[in-house]
PDB file of C-alpha atoms and ligand atoms in Angstrom:
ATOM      1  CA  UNK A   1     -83.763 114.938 140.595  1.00 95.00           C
ATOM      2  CA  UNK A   2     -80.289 115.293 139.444  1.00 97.00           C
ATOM      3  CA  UNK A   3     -77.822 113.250 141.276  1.00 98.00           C
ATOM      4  CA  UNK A   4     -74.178 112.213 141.105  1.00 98.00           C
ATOM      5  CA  UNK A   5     -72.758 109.280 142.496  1.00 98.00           C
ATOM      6  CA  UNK A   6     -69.164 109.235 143.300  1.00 98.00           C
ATOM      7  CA  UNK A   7     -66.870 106.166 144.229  1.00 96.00           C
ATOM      8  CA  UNK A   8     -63.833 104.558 143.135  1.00 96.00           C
ATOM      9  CA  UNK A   9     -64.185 101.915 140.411  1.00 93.00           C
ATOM     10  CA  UNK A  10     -66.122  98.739 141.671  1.00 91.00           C
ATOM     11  CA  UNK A  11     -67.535 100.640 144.203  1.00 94.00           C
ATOM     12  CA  UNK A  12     -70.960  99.685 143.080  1.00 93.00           C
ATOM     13  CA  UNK A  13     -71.897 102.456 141.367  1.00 95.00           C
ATOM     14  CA  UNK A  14     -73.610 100.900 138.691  1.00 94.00           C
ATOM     15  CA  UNK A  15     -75.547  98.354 140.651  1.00 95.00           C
ATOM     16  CA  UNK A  16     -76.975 101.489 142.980  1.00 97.00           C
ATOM     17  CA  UNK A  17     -77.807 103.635 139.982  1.00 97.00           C
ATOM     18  CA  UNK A  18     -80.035 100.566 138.055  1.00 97.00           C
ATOM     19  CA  UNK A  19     -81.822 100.040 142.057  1.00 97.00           C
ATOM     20  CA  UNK A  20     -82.848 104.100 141.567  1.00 97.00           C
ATOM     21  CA  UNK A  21     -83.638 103.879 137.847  1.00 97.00           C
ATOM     22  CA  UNK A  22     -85.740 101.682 138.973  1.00 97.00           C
ATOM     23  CA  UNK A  23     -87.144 103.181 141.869  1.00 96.00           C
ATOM     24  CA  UNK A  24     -86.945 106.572 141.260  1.00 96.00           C
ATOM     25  CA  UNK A  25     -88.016 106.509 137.453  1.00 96.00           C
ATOM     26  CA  UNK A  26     -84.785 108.876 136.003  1.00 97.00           C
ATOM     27  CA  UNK A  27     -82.646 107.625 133.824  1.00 98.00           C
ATOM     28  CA  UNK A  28     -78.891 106.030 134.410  1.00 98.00           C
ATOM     29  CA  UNK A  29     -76.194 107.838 132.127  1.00 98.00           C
ATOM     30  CA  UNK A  30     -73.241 105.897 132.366  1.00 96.00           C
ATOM     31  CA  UNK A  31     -70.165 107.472 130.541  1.00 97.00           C
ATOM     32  CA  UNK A  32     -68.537 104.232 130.875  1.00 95.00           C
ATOM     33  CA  UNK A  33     -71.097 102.636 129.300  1.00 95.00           C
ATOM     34  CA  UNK A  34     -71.459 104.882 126.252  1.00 96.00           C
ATOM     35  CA  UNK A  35     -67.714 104.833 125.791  1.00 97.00           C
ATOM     36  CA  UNK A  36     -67.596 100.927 125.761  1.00 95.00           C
ATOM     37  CA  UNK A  37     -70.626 100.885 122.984  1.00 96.00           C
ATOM     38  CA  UNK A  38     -68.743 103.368 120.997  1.00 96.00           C
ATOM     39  CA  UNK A  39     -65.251 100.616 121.003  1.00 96.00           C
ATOM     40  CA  UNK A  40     -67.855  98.182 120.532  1.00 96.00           C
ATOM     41  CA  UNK A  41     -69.602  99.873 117.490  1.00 97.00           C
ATOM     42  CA  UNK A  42     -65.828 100.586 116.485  1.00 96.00           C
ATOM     43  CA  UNK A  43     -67.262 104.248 115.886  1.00 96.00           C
ATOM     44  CA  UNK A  44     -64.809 107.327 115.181  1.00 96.00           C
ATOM     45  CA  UNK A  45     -65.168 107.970 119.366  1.00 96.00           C
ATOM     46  CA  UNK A  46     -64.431 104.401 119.550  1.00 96.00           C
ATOM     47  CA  UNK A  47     -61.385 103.892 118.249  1.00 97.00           C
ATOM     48  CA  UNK A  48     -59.899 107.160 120.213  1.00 96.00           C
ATOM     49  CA  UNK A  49     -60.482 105.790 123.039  1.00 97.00           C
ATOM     50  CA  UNK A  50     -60.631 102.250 123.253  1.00 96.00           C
ATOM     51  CA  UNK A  51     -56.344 102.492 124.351  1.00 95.00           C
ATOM     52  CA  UNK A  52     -56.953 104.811 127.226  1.00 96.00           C
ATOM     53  CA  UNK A  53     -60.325 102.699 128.626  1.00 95.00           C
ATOM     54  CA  UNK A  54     -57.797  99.340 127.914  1.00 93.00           C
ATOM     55  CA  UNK A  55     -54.817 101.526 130.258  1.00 93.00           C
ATOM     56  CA  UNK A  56     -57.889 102.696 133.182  1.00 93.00           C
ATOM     57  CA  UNK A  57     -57.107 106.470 132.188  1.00 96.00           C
ATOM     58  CA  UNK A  58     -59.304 109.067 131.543  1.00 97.00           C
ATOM     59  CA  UNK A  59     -60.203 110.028 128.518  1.00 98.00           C
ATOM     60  CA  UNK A  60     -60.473 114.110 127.919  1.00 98.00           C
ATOM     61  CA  UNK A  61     -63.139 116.380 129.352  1.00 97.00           C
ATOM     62  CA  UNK A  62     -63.589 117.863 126.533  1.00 97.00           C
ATOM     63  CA  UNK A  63     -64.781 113.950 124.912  1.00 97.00           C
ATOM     64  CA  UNK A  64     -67.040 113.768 128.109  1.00 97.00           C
ATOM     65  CA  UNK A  65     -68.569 117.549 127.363  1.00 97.00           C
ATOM     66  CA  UNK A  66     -69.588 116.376 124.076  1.00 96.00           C
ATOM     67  CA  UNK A  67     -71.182 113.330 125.062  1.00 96.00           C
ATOM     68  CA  UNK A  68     -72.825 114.815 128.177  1.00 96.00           C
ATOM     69  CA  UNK A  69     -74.218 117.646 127.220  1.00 95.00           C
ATOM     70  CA  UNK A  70     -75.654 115.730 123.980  1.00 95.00           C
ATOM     71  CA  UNK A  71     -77.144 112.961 126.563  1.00 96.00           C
ATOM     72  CA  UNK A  72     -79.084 115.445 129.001  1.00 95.00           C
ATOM     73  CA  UNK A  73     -80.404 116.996 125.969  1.00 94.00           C
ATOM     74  CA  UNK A  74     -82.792 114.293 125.316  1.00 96.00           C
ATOM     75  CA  UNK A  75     -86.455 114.184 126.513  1.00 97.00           C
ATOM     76  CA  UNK A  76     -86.274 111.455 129.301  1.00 97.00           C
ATOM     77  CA  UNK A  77     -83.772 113.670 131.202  1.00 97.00           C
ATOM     78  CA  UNK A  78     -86.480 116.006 131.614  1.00 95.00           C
ATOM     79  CA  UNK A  79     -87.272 114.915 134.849  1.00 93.00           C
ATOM     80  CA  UNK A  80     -83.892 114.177 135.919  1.00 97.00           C
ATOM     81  CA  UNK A  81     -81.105 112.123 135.809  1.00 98.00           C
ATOM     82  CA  UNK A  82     -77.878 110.253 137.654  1.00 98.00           C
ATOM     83  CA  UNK A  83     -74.726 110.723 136.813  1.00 98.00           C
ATOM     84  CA  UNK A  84     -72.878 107.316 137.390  1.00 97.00           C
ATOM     85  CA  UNK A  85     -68.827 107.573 137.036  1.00 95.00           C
ATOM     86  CA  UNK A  86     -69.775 110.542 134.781  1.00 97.00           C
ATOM     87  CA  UNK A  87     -68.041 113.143 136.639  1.00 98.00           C
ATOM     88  CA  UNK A  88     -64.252 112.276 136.809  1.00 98.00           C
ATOM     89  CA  UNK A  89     -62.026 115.510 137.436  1.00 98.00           C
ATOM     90  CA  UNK A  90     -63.071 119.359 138.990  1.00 98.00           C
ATOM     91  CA  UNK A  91     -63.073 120.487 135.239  1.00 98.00           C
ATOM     92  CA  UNK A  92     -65.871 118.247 134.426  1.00 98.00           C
ATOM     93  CA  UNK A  93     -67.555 119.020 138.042  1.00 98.00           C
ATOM     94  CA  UNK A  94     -67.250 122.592 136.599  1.00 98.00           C
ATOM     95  CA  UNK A  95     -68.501 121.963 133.140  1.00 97.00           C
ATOM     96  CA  UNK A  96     -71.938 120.264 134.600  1.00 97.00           C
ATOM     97  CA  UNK A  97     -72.494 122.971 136.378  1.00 97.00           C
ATOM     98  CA  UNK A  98     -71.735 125.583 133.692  1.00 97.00           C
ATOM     99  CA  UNK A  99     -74.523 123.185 131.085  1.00 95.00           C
ATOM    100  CA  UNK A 100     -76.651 123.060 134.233  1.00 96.00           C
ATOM    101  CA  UNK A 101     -76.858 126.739 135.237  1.00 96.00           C
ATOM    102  CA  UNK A 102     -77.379 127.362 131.356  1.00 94.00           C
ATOM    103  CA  UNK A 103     -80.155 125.007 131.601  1.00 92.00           C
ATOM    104  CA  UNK A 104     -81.012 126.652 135.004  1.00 94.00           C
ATOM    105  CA  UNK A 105     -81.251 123.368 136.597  1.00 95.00           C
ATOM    106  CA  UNK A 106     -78.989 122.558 139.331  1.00 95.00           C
ATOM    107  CA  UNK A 107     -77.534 119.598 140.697  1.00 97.00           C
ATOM    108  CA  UNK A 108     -79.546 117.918 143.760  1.00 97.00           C
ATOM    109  CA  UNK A 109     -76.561 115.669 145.796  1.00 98.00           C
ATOM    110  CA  UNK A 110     -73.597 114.038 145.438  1.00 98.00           C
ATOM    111  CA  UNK A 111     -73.632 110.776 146.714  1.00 98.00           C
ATOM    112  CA  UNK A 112     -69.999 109.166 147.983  1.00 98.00           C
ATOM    113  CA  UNK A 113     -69.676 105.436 148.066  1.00 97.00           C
ATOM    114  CA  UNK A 114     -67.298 105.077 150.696  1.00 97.00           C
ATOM    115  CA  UNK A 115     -65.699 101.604 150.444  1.00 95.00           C
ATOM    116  CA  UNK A 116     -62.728  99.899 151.276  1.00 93.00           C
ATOM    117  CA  UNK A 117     -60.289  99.688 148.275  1.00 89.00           C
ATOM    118  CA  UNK A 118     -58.414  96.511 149.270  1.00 89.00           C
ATOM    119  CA  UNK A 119     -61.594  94.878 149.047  1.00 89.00           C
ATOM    120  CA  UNK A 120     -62.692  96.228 146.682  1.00 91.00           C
ATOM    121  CA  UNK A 121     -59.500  94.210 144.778  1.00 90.00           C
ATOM    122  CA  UNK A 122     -60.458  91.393 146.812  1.00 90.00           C
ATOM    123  CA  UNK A 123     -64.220  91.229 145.181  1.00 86.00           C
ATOM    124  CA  UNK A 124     -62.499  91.474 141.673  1.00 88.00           C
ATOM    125  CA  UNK A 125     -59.809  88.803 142.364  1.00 90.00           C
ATOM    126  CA  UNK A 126     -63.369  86.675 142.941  1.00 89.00           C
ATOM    127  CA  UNK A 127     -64.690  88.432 139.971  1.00 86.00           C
ATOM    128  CA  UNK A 128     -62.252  86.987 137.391  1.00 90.00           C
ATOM    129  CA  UNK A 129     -62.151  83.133 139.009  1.00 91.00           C
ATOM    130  CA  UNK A 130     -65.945  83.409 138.988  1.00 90.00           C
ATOM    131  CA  UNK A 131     -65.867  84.603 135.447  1.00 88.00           C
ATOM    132  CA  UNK A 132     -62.761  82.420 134.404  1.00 88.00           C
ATOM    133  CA  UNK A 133     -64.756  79.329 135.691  1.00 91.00           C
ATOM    134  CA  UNK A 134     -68.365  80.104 134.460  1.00 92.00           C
ATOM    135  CA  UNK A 135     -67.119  81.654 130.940  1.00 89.00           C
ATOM    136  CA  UNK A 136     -68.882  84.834 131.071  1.00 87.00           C
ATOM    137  CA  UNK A 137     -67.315  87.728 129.941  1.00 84.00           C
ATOM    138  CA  UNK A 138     -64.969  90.079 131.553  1.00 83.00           C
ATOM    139  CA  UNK A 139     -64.583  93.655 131.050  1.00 82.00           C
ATOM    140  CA  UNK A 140     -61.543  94.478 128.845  1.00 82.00           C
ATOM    141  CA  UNK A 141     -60.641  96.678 131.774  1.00 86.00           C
ATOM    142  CA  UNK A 142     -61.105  93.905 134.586  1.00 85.00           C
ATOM    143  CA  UNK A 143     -57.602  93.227 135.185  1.00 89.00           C
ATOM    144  CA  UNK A 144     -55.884  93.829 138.461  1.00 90.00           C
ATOM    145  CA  UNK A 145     -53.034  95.565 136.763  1.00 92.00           C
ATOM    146  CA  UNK A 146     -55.957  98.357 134.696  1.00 92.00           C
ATOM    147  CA  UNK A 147     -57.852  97.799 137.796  1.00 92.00           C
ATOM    148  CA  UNK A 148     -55.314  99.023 140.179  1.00 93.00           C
ATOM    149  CA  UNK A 149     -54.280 101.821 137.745  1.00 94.00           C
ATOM    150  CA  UNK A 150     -58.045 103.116 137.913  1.00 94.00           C
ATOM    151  CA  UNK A 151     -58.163 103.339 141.741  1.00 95.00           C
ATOM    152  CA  UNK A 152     -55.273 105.520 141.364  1.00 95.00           C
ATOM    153  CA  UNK A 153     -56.797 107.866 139.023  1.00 97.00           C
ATOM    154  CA  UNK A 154     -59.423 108.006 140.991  1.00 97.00           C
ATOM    155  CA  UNK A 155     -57.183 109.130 143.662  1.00 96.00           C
ATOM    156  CA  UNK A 156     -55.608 111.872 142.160  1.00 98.00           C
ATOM    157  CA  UNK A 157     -58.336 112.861 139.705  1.00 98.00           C
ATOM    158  CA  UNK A 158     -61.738 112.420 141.034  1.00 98.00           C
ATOM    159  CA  UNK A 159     -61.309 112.501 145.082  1.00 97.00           C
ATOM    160  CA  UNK A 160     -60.988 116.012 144.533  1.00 98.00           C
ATOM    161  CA  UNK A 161     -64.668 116.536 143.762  1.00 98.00           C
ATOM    162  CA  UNK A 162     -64.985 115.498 147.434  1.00 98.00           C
ATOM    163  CA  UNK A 163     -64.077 118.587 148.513  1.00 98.00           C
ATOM    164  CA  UNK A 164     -65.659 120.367 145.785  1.00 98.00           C
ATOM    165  CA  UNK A 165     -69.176 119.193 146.242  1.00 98.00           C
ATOM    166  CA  UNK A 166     -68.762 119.660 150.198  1.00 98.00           C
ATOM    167  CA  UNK A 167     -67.714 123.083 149.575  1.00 98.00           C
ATOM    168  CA  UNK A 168     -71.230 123.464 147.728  1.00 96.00           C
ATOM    169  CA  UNK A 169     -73.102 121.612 150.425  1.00 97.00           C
ATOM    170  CA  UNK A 170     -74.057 118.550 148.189  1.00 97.00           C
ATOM    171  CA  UNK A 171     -71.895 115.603 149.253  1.00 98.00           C
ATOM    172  CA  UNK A 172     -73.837 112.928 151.234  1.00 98.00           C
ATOM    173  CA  UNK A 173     -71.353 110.294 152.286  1.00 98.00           C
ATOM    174  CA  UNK A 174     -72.958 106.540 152.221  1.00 97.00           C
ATOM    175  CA  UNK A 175     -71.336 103.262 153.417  1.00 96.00           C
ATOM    176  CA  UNK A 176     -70.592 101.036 150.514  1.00 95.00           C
ATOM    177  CA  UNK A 177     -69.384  98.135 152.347  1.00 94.00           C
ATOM    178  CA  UNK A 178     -72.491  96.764 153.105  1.00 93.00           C
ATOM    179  CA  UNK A 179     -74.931  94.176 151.075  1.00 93.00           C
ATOM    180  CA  UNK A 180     -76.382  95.733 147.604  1.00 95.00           C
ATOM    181  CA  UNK A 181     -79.405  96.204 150.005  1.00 97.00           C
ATOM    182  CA  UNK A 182     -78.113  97.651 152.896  1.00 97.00           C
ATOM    183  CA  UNK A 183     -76.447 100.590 150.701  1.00 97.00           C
ATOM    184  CA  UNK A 184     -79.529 100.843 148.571  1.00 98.00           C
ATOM    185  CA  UNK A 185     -81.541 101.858 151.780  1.00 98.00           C
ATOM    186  CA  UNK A 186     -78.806 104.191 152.849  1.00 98.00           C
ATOM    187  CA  UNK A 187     -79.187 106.030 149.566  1.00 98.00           C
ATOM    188  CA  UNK A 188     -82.931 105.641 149.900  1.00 97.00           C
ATOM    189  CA  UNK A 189     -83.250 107.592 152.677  1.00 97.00           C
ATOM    190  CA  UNK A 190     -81.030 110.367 151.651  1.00 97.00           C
ATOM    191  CA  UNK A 191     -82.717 110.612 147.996  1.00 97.00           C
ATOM    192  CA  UNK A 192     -86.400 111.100 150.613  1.00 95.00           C
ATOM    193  CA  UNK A 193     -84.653 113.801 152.518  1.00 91.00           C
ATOM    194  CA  UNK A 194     -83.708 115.845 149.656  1.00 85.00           C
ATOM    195  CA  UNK A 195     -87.928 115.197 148.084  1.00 63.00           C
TER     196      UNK A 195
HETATM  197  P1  AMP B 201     -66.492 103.111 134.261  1.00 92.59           P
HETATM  198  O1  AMP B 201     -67.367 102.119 133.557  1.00 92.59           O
HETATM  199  O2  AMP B 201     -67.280 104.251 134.835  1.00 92.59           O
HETATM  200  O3  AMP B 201     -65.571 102.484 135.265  1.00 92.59           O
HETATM  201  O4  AMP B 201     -65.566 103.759 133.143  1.00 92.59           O
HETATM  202  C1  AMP B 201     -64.673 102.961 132.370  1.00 92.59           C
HETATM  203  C2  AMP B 201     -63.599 103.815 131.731  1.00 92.59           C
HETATM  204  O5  AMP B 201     -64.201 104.793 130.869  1.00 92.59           O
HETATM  205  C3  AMP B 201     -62.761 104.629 132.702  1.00 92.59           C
HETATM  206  O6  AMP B 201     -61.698 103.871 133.248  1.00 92.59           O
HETATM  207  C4  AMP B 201     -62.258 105.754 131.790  1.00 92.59           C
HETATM  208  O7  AMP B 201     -61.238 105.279 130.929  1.00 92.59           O
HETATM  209  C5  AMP B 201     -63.474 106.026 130.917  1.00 92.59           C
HETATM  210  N1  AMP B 201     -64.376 107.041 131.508  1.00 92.59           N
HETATM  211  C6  AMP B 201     -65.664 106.850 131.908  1.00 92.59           C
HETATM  212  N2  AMP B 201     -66.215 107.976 132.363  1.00 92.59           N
HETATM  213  C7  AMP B 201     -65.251 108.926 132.255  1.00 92.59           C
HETATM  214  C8  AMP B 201     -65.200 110.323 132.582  1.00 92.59           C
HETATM  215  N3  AMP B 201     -66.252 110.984 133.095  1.00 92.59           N
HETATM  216  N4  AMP B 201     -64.037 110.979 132.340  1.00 92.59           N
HETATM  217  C9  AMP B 201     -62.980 110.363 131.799  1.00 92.59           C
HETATM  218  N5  AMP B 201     -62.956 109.051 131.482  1.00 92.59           N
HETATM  219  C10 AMP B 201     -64.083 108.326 131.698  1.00 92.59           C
END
């Protein structure tokens, strides 16, 4: 099963894809993720683009080829994988399917979180006291100002693939307004009607 999920940052994205590593047994490749462990590791990649992740732009597609097509490469995406936040812009929606086809594999669904973006800075407004009050860490990018900045790339960048994927006949749209249960059982039954 390969699988995309779509959604403007805090969507839930992340949350949803651990719920269908877990239940589904394919693995969660999080470009996010592997972009924060390269600043982290303060790696060549790293120190690129730890300005643009700090500003909530994107970086290249040509930096998320690379580390894509390297990623799917490896044995446990044999079976399958999901692409969380991984697909940003219709070049990169192009370039998966280009390493796909190659691969002749081909992309299962593309699953929309469709949520409410004023609440969406609501739940990170709680985000920050609740981290601010308990000392846990914050994301360098958890800011309203980055924060805001990232719903608008998403906007103008990656809404786009809406229409792409609908064109194709993959997009599944799925409330993401509800509890981390309720949307998990949304996405449930759509990942049972596709086998
Ligand atoms: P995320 O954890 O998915 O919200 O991603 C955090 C940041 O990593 C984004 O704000 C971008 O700066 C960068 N990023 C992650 N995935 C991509 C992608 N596919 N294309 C471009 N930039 C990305």
């Amino acid at each position: 099963m390969i699988l995309i999920l779509l959604g403007p940052p805090g969507a839930g994205k992340g949350t949803q894809a651990q719920r269908i590593v877990e239940t589904r047994g394919v693995p969660q490749l999080s470009t996010g993720d592997m972009l924060r462990a390269a600043v982290a590791s303060g790696s060549a990649l790293g120190k690129k683009v730890k300005a643009v992740l700090d500003r909530g732009d994107l970086v290249s597609d040509k930096i998320i080829e690379e580390i894509i097509t390297a990623r799917i490469k490896e044995p446990d995406c044999k079976k399958g994988f999901i692409l969380d936040g991984a697909v940003r812009t219709v070049g990169q929606a192009e370039m998966i399917d280009r390493v796909l086809k190659k691969q002749k594999r081909s992309l299962d669904v593309v699953i929309e979180l469709v949520v409410d973006e004023e609440e969406l800075v609501n739940r990170l407004r709680t985000r920050i006291a609740e981290a601010q009050q308990t000392g846990q860490p914050l994301r360098s990018d958890d800011n309203e100002e980055t924060f805001r900045n990232r719903q608008r790339v998403y906007r103008e960048q990656t809404a786009p693939l809406i229409p792409y994927y609908e064109k194709q006949g993959k997009l599944r749209k799925v409330d993401g307004m509800g509890s981390i249960d309720e949307v998990a059982a949304e996405i449930d039954a759509v990942l049972d009607g596709i086998g």
